[in-house]
mmCIF file of C-alpha atoms in Angstrom:
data_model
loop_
_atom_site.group_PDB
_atom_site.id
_atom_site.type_symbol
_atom_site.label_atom_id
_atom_site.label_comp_id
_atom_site.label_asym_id
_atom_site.label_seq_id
_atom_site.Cartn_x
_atom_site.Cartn_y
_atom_site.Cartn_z
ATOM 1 C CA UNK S 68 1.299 -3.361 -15.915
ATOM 2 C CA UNK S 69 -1.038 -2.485 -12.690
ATOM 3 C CA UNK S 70 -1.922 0.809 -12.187
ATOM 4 C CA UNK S 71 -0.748 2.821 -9.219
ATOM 5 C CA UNK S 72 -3.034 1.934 -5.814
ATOM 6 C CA UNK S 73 -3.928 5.125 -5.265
ATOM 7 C CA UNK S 74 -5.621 5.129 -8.680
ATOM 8 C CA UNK S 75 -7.514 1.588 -7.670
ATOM 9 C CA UNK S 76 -8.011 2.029 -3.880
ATOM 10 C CA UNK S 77 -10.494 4.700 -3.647
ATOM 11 C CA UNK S 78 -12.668 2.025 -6.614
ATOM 12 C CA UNK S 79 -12.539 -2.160 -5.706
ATOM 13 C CA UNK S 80 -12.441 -1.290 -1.995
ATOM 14 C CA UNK S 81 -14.728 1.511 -1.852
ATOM 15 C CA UNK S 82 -17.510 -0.293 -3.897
ATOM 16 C CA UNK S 83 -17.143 -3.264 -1.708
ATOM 17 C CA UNK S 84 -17.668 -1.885 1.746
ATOM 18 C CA UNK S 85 -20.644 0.224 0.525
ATOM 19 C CA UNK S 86 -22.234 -2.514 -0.927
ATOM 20 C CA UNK S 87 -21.366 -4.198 2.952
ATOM 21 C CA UNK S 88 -22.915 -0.867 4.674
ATOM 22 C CA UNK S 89 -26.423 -1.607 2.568
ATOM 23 C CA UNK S 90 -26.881 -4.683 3.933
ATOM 24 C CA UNK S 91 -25.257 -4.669 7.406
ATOM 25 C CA UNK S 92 -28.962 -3.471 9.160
ATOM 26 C CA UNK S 93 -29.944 -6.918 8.379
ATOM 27 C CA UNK S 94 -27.117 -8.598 10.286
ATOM 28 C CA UNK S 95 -27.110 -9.121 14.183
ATOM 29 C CA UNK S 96 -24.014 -8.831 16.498
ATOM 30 C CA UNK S 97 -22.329 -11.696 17.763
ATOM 31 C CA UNK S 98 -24.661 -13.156 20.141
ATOM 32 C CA UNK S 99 -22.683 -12.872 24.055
ATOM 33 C CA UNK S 100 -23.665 -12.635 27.269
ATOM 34 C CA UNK S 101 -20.874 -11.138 28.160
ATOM 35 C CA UNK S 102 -20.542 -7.332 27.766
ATOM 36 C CA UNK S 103 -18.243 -6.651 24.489
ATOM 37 C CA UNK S 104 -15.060 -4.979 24.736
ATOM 38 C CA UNK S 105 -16.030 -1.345 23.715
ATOM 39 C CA UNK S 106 -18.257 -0.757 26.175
ATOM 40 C CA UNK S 107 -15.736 -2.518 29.381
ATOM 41 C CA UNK S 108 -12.489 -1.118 28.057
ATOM 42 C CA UNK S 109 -11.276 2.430 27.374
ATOM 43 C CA UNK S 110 -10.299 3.844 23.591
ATOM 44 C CA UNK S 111 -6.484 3.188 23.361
ATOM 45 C CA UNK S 112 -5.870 6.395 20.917
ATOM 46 C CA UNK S 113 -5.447 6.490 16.970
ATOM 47 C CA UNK S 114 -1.766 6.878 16.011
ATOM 48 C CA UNK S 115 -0.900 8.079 12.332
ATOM 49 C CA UNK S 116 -0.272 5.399 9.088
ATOM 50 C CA UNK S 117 1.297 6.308 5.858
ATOM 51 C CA UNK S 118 1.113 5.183 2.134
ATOM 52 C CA UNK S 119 4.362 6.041 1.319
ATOM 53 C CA UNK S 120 5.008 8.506 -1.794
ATOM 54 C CA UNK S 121 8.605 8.199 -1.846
ATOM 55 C CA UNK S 122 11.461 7.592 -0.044
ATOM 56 C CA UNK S 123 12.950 10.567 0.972
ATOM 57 C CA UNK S 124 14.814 10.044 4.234
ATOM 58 C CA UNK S 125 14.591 13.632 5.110
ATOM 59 C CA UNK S 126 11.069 13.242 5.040
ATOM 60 C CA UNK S 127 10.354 9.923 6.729
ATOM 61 C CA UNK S 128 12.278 11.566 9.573
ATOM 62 C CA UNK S 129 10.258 14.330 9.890
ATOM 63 C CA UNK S 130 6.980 12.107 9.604
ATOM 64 C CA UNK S 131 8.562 10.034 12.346
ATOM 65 C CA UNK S 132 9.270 12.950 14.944
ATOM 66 C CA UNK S 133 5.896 14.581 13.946
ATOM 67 C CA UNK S 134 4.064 11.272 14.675
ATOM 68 C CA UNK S 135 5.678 10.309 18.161
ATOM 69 C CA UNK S 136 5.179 13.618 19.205
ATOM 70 C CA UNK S 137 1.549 13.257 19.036
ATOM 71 C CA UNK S 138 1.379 10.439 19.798
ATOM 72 C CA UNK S 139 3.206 11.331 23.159
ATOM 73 C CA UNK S 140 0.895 14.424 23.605
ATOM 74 C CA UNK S 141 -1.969 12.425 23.240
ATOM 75 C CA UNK S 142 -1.069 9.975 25.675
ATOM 76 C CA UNK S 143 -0.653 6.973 23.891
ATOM 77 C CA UNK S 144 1.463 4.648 25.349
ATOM 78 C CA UNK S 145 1.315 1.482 22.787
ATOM 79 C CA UNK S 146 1.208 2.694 19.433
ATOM 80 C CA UNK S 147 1.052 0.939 15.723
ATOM 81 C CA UNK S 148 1.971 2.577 12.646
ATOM 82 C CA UNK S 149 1.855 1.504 9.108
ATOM 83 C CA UNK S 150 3.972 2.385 6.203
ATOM 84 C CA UNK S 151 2.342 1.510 2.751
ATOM 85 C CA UNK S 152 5.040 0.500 0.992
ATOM 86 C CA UNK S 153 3.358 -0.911 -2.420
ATOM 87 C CA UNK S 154 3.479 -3.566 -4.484
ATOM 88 C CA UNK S 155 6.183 -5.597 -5.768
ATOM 89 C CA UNK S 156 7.343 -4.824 -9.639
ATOM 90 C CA UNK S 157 9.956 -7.129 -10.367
ATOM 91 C CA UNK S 158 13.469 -8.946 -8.245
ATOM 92 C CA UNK S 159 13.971 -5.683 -6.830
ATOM 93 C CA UNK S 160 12.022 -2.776 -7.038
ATOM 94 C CA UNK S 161 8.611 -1.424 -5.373
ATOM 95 C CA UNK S 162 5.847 0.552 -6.856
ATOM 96 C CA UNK S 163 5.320 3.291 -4.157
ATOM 97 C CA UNK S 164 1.376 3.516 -3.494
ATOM 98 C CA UNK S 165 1.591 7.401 -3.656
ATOM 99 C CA UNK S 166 3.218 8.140 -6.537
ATOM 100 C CA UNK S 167 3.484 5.519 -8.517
ATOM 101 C CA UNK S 168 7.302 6.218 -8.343
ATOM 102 C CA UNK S 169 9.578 3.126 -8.464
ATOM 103 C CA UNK S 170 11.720 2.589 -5.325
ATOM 104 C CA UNK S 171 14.109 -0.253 -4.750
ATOM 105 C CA UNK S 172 14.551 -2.254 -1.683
ATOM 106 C CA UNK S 173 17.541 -0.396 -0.072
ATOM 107 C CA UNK S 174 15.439 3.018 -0.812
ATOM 108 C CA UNK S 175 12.917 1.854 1.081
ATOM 109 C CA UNK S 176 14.595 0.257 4.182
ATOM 110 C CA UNK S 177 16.596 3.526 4.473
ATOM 111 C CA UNK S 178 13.356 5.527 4.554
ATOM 112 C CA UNK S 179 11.772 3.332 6.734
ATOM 113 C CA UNK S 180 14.767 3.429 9.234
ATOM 114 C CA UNK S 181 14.485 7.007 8.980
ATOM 115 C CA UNK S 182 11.397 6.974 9.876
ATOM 116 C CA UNK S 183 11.605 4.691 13.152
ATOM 117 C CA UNK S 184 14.886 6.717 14.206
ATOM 118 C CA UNK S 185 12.736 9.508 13.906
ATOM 119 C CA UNK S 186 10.335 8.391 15.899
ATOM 120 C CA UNK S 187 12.889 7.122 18.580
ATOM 121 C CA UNK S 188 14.275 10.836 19.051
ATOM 122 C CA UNK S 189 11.566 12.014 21.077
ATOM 123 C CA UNK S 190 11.564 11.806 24.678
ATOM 124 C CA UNK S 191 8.715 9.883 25.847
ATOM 125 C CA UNK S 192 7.504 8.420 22.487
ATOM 126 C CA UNK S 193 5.444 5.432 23.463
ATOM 127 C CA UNK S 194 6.276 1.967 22.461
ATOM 128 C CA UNK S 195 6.395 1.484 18.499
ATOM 129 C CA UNK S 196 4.892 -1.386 16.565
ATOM 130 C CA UNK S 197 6.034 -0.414 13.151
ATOM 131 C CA UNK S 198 4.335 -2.822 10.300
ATOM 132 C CA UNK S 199 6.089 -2.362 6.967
ATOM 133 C CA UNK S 200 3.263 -3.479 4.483
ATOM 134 C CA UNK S 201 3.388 -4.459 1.172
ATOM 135 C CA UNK S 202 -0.055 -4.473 -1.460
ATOM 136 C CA UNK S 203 -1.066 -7.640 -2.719
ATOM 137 C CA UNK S 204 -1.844 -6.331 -5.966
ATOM 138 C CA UNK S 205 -0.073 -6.830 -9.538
ATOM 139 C CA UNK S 206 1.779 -9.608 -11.141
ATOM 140 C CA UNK S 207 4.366 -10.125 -8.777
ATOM 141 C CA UNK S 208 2.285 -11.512 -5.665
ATOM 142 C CA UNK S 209 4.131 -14.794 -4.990
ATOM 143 C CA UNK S 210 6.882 -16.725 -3.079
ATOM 144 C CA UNK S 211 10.172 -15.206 -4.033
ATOM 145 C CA UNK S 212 8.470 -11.373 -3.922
ATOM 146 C CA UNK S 213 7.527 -12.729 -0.172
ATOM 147 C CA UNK S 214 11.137 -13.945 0.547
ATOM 148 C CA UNK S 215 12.128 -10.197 -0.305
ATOM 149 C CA UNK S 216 9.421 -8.676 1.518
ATOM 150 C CA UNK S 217 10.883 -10.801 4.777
ATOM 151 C CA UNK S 218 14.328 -10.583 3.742
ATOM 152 C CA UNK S 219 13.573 -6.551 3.661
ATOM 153 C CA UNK S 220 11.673 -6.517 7.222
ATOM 154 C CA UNK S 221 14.185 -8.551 8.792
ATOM 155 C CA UNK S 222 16.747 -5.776 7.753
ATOM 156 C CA UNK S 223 15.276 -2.983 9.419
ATOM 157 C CA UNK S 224 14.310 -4.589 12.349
ATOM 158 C CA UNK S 225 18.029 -5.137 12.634
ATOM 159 C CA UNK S 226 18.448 -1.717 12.539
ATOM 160 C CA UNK S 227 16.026 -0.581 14.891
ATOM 161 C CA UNK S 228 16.618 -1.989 18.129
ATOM 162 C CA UNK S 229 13.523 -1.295 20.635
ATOM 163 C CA UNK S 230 10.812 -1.181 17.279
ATOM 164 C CA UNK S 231 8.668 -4.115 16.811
ATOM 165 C CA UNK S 232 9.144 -4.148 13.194
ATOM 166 C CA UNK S 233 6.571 -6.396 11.336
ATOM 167 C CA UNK S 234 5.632 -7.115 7.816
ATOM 168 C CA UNK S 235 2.105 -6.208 6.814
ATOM 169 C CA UNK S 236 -0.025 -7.182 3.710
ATOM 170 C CA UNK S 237 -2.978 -5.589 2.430
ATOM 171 C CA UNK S 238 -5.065 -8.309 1.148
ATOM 172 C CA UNK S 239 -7.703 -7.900 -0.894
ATOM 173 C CA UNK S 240 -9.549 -10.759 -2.497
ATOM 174 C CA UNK S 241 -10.293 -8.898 -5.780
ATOM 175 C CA UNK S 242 -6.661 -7.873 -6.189
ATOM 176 C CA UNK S 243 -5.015 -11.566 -6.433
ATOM 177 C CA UNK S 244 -5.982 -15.188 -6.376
ATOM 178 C CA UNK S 245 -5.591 -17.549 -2.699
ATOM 179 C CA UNK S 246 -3.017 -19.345 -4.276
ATOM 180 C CA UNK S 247 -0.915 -16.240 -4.837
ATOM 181 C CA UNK S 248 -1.450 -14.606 -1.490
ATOM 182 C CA UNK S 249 -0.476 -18.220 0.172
ATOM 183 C CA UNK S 250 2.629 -18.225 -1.742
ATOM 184 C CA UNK S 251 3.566 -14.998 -1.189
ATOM 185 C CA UNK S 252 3.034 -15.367 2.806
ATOM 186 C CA UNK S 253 4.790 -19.181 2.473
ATOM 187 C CA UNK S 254 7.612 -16.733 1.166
ATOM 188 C CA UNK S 255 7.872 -14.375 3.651
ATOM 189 C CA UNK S 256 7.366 -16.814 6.430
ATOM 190 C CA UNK S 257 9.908 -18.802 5.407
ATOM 191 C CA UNK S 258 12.122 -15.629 5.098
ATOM 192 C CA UNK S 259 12.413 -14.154 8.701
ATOM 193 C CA UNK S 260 11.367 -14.906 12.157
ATOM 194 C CA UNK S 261 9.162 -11.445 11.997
ATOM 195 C CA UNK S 262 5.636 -10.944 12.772
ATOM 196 C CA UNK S 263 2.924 -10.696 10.302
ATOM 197 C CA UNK S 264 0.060 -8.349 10.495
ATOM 198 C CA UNK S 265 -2.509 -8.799 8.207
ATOM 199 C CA UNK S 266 -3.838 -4.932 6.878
ATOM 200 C CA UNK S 267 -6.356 -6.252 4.638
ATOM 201 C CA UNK S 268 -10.254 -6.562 3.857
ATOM 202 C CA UNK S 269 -12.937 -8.431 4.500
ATOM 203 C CA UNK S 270 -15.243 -9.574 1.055
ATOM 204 C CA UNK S 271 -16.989 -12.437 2.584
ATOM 205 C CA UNK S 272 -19.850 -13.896 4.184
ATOM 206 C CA UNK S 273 -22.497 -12.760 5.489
ATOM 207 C CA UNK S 274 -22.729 -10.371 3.164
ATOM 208 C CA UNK S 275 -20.500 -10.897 0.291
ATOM 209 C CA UNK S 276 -19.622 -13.805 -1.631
ATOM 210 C CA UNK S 277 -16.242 -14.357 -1.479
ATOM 211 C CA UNK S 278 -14.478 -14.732 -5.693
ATOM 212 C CA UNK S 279 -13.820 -17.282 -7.430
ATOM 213 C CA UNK S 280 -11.176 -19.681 -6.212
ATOM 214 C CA UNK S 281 -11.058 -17.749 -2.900
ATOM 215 C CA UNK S 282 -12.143 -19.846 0.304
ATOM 216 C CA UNK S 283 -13.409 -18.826 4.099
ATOM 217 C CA UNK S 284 -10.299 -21.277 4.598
ATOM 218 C CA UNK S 285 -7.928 -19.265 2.483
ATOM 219 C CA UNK S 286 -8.420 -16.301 4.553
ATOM 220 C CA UNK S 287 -7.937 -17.949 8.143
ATOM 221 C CA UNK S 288 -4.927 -19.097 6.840
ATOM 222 C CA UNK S 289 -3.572 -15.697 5.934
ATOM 223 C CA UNK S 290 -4.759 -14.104 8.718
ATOM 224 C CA UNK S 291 -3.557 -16.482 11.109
ATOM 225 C CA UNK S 292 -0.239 -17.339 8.894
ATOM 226 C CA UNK S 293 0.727 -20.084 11.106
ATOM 227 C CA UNK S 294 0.173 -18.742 14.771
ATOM 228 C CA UNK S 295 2.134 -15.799 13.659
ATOM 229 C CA UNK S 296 0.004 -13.478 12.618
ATOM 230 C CA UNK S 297 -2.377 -10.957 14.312
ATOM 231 C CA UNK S 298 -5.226 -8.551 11.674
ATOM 232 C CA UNK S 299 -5.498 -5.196 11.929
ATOM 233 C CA UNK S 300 -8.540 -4.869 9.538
ATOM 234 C CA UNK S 301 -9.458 -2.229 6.907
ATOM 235 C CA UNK S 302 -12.534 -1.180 9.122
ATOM 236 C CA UNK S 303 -13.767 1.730 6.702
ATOM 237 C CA UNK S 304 -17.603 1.306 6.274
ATOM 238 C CA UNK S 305 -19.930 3.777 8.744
ATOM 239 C CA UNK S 306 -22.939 1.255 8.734
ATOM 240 C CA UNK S 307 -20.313 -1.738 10.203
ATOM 241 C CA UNK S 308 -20.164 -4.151 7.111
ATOM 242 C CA UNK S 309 -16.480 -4.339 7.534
ATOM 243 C CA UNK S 310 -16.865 -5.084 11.357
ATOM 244 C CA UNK S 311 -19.374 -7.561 10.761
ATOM 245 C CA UNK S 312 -17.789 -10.158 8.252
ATOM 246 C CA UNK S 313 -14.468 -9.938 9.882
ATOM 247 C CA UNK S 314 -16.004 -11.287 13.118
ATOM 248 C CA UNK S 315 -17.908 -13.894 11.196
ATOM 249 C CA UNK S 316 -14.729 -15.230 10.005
ATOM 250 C CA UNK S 317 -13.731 -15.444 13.226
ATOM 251 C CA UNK S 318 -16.642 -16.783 14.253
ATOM 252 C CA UNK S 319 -16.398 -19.674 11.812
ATOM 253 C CA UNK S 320 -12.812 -20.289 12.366
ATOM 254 C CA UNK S 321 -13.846 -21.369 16.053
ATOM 255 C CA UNK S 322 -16.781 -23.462 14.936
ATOM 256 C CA UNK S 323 -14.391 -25.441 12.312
ATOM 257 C CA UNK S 324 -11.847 -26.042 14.094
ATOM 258 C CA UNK S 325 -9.260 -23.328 12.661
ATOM 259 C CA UNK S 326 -6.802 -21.278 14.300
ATOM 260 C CA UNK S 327 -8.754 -18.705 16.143
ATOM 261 C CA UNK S 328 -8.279 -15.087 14.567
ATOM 262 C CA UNK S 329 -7.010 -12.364 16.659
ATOM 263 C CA UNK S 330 -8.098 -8.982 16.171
ATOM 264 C CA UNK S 331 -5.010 -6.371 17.402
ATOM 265 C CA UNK S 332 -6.512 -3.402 16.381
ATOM 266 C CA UNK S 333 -8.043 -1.524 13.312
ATOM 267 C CA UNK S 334 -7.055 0.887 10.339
ATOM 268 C CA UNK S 335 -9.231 3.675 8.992
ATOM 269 C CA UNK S 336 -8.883 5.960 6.218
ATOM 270 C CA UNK S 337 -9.984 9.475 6.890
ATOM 271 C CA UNK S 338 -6.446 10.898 6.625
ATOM 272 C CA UNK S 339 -7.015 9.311 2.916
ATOM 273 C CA UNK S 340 -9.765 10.682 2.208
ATOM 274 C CA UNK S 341 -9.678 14.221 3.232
ATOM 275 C CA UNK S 342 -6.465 14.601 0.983
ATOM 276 C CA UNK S 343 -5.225 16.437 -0.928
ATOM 277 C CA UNK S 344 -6.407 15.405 -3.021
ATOM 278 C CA UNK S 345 -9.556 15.104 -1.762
ATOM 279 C CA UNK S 346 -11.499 11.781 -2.579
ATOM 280 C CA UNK S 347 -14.693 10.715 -3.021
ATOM 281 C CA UNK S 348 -15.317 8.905 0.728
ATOM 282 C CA UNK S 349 -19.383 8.870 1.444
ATOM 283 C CA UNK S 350 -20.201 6.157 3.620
ATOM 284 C CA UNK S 351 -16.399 4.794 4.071
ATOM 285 C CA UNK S 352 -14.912 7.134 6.421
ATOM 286 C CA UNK S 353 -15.613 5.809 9.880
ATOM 287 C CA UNK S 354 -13.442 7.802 12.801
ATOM 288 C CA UNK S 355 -10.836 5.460 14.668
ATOM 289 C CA UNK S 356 -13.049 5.648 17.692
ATOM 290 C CA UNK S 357 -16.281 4.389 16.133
ATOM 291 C CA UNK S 358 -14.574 1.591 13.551
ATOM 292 C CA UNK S 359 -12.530 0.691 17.182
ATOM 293 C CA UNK S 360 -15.828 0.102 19.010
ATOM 294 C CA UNK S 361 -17.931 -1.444 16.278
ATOM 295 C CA UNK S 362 -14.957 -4.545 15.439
ATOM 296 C CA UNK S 363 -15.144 -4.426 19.497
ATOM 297 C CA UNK S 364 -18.724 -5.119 20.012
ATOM 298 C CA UNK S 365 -18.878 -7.715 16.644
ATOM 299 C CA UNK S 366 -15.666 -9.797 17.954
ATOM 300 C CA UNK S 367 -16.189 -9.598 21.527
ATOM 301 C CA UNK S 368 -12.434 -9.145 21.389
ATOM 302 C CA UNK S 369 -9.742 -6.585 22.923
ATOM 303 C CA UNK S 370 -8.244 -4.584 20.416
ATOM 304 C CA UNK S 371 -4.778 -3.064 21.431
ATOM 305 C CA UNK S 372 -4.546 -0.439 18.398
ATOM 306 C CA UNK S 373 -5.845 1.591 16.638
ATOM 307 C CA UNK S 374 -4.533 3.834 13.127
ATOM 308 C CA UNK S 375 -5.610 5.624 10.335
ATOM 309 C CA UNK S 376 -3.915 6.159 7.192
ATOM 310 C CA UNK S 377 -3.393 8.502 4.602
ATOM 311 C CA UNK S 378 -0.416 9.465 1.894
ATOM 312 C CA UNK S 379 2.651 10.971 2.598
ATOM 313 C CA UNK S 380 4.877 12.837 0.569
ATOM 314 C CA UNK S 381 8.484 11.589 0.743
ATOM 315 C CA UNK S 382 10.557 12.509 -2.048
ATOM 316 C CA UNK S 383 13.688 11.100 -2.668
ATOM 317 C CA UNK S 384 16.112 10.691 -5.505
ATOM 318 C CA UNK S 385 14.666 8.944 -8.163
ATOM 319 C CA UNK S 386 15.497 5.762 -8.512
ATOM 320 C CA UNK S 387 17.800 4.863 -12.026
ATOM 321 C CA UNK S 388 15.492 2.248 -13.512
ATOM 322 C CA UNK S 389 12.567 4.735 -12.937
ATOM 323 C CA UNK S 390 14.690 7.204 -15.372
ATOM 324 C CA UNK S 391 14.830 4.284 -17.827
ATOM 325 C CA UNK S 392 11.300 4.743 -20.012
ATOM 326 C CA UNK S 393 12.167 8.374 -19.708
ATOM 327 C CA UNK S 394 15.841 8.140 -21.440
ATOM 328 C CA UNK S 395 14.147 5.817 -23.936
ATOM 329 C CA UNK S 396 11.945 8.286 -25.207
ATOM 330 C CA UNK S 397 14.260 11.184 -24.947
ATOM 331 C CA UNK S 398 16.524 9.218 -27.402
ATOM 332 C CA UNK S 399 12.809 8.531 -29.492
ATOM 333 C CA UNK S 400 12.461 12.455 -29.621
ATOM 334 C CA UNK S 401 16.289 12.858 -30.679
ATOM 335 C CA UNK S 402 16.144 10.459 -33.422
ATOM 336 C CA UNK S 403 13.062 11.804 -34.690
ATOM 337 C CA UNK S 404 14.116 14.717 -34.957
ATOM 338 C CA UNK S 405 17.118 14.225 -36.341
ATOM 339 C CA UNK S 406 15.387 11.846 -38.838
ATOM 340 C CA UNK S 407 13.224 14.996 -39.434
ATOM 341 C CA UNK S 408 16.203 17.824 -40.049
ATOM 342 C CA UNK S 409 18.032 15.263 -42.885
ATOM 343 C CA UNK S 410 14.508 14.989 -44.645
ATOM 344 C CA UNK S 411 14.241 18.893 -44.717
ATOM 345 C CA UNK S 412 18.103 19.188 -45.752
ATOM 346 C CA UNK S 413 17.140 16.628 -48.452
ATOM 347 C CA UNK S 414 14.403 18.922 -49.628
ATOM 348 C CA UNK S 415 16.042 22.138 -49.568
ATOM 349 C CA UNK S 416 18.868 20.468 -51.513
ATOM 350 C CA UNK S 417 16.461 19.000 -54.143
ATOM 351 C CA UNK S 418 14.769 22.192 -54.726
ATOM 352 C CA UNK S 419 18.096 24.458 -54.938
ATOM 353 C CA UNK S 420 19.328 22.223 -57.916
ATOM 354 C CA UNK S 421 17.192 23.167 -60.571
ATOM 355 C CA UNK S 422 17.297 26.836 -59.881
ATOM 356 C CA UNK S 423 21.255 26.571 -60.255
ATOM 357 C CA UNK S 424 20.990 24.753 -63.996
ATOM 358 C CA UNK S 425 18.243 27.706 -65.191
ATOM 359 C CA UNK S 426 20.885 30.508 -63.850
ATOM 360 C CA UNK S 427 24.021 28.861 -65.636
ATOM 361 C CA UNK S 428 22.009 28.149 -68.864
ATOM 362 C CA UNK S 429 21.264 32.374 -68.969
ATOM 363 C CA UNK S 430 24.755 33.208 -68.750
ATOM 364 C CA UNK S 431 26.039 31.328 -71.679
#
């Protein structure tokens, strides 16, 4: 079984976009004569993103009146937030990104309605694009985990008149294979009439080679998931490597005929990585202003968002199949030890006997 991502997030991704930042200086910026979107068109304001920990509806609530709040006070008037929700385990059950905690479907539409109610309690909250993402990561990326993943996004929505409620994937090429990642968007597409937002990363040309099995192709495809998708990228590296071979896919999409990739806005981690716990970040946490203006300038595109994530702590009950592995070795323990107590009363018995025979053979 996978580990939980916030063991494995902070390793794949963070050696891949520093080994992008070493060899960005060598790569130029789209060439345009026009001027590029960061320097023509004002920041819109970073909002606040969440890998969940748990699903505690008191919590989410909370997190959701916080959030709007600033978000008000900081005069945003379009905002995007995204709730990590984790990776699929098995038919119906999520492993929360967090915690590691296991958290079925209904636990985590109920937290994630919490959340958007929340967020719709505050007077003047701006507009709400709410992206419920899952991680493409374990052995359950594939078409019927996809089918839930819509299935689950189409229920909330339903729930939350006046959100924008989209499913997200983080995509990572070292996580799964194309194949996978196609079938699990074929899945969700096929699913609901929802949105897709592709939260993922970059490991590609110019400077990466993309794995085995992977294609420039593949990841049009998912990014564009059949005119009805928009990327908000995992823009992360300070030097721009992330910025830079996002808009050379896009770049190549136009010159091969693909659908053409659009950029909506951009996800950092700084929230992540100042904790708690604290984690090891050099290089990798770019501000929402600078990662904003670098995918900008690269794309030559207008970016409506901008959001940076980090991991909330949401507990909730714990789910019964979570309590499983813990009953099982409860009952381990208690047979064990009562394995243990008839071996000693076994002993005690054997060595009481012969001390009886020697006291009755003295008294005849």
């Amino acid at each position: 079984m996978s580990r939980p991502l916030e063991a494995f997030r902070p390793s794949l991704a963070r050696f891949r976009v520093l080994v992008a930042a070493a060899c960005v200086a060598a790569v130029a910026a789209p060439a345009s004569g026009r001027a590029s979107a960061s320097e023509s068109e004002p920041f819109p304001g970073s909002t606040r993103s969440h890998y969940l920990g748990g699903t505690g509806t008191g919590a989410l609530h909370a997190a959701g009146l916080r959030d709007a709040a600033d978000a008000a006070t900081a005069g945003i008037l379009d905002a995007l937030v995204v709730l990590g929700a984790g990776e699929s385990v098995d038919d119906g059950h999520v492993r929360m990104p967090g915690s590691g905690r296991r958290a079925s479907y209904d636990d985590l539409r109920r937290a994630v309605v919490a959340y958007g109610r929340g967020w719709r309690r505050v007077a003047r909250a701006p507009a709400l694009t709410l992206v419920v993402m899952a991680a493409a990561h374990g052995a359950r990326v594939e078409r019927p985990a996809g089918v839930e993943w819509g299935r689950l996004v189409s229920r909330i929505a339903a729930a939350l008149p006046g959100v924008d409620v989209r499913g997200g994937l983080d995509v990572e090429v070292e996580w799964a294979s194309a194949a996978a990642v196609r079938g699990w968007l074929a899945g969700y597409l096929g699913a609901t009439t929802r949105p897709f937002v592709d939260v993922g990363a970059c490991t590609c040309p110019p400077l990466a080679r993309l794995p085995a099995g992977w294609a420039l192709a593949d990841l049009v495809a998912v990014a564009t998931a059949g005119g009805r998708g928009v990327v908000v990228p995992q823009i992360y590296a300070n030097a721009g490597g992330n910025a830079t071979e996002w808009a050379a896919l896009a770049r190549w999409a136009r010159a091969h005929h693909h659908r053409p990739l659009q950029f909506a806005g951009v996800l950092t981690e700084q929230s992540a990585c100042a904790g708690p716990p604290r984690r090891a970040c050099r290089g990798i946490d770019l501000d929402p202003v600078s990662a904003w203006r670098q995918l900008s300038a690269r794309s030559g595109q207008s970016l409506r968002w901008a959001t940076d994530i980090g991991y909330l702590s949401a507990p909730g009950r714990v789910h019964p199949s979570a309590l499983r592995p813990v009953l099982i070795a409860l009952g381990a323990l208690a047979g064990a030890a009562a394995v243990s107590t008839l071996g000693l009363l076994a002993w005690r018995s054997r060595r009481e006997r012969p001390r009886r025979r020697k006291r009755r053979r003295r008294r005849r």
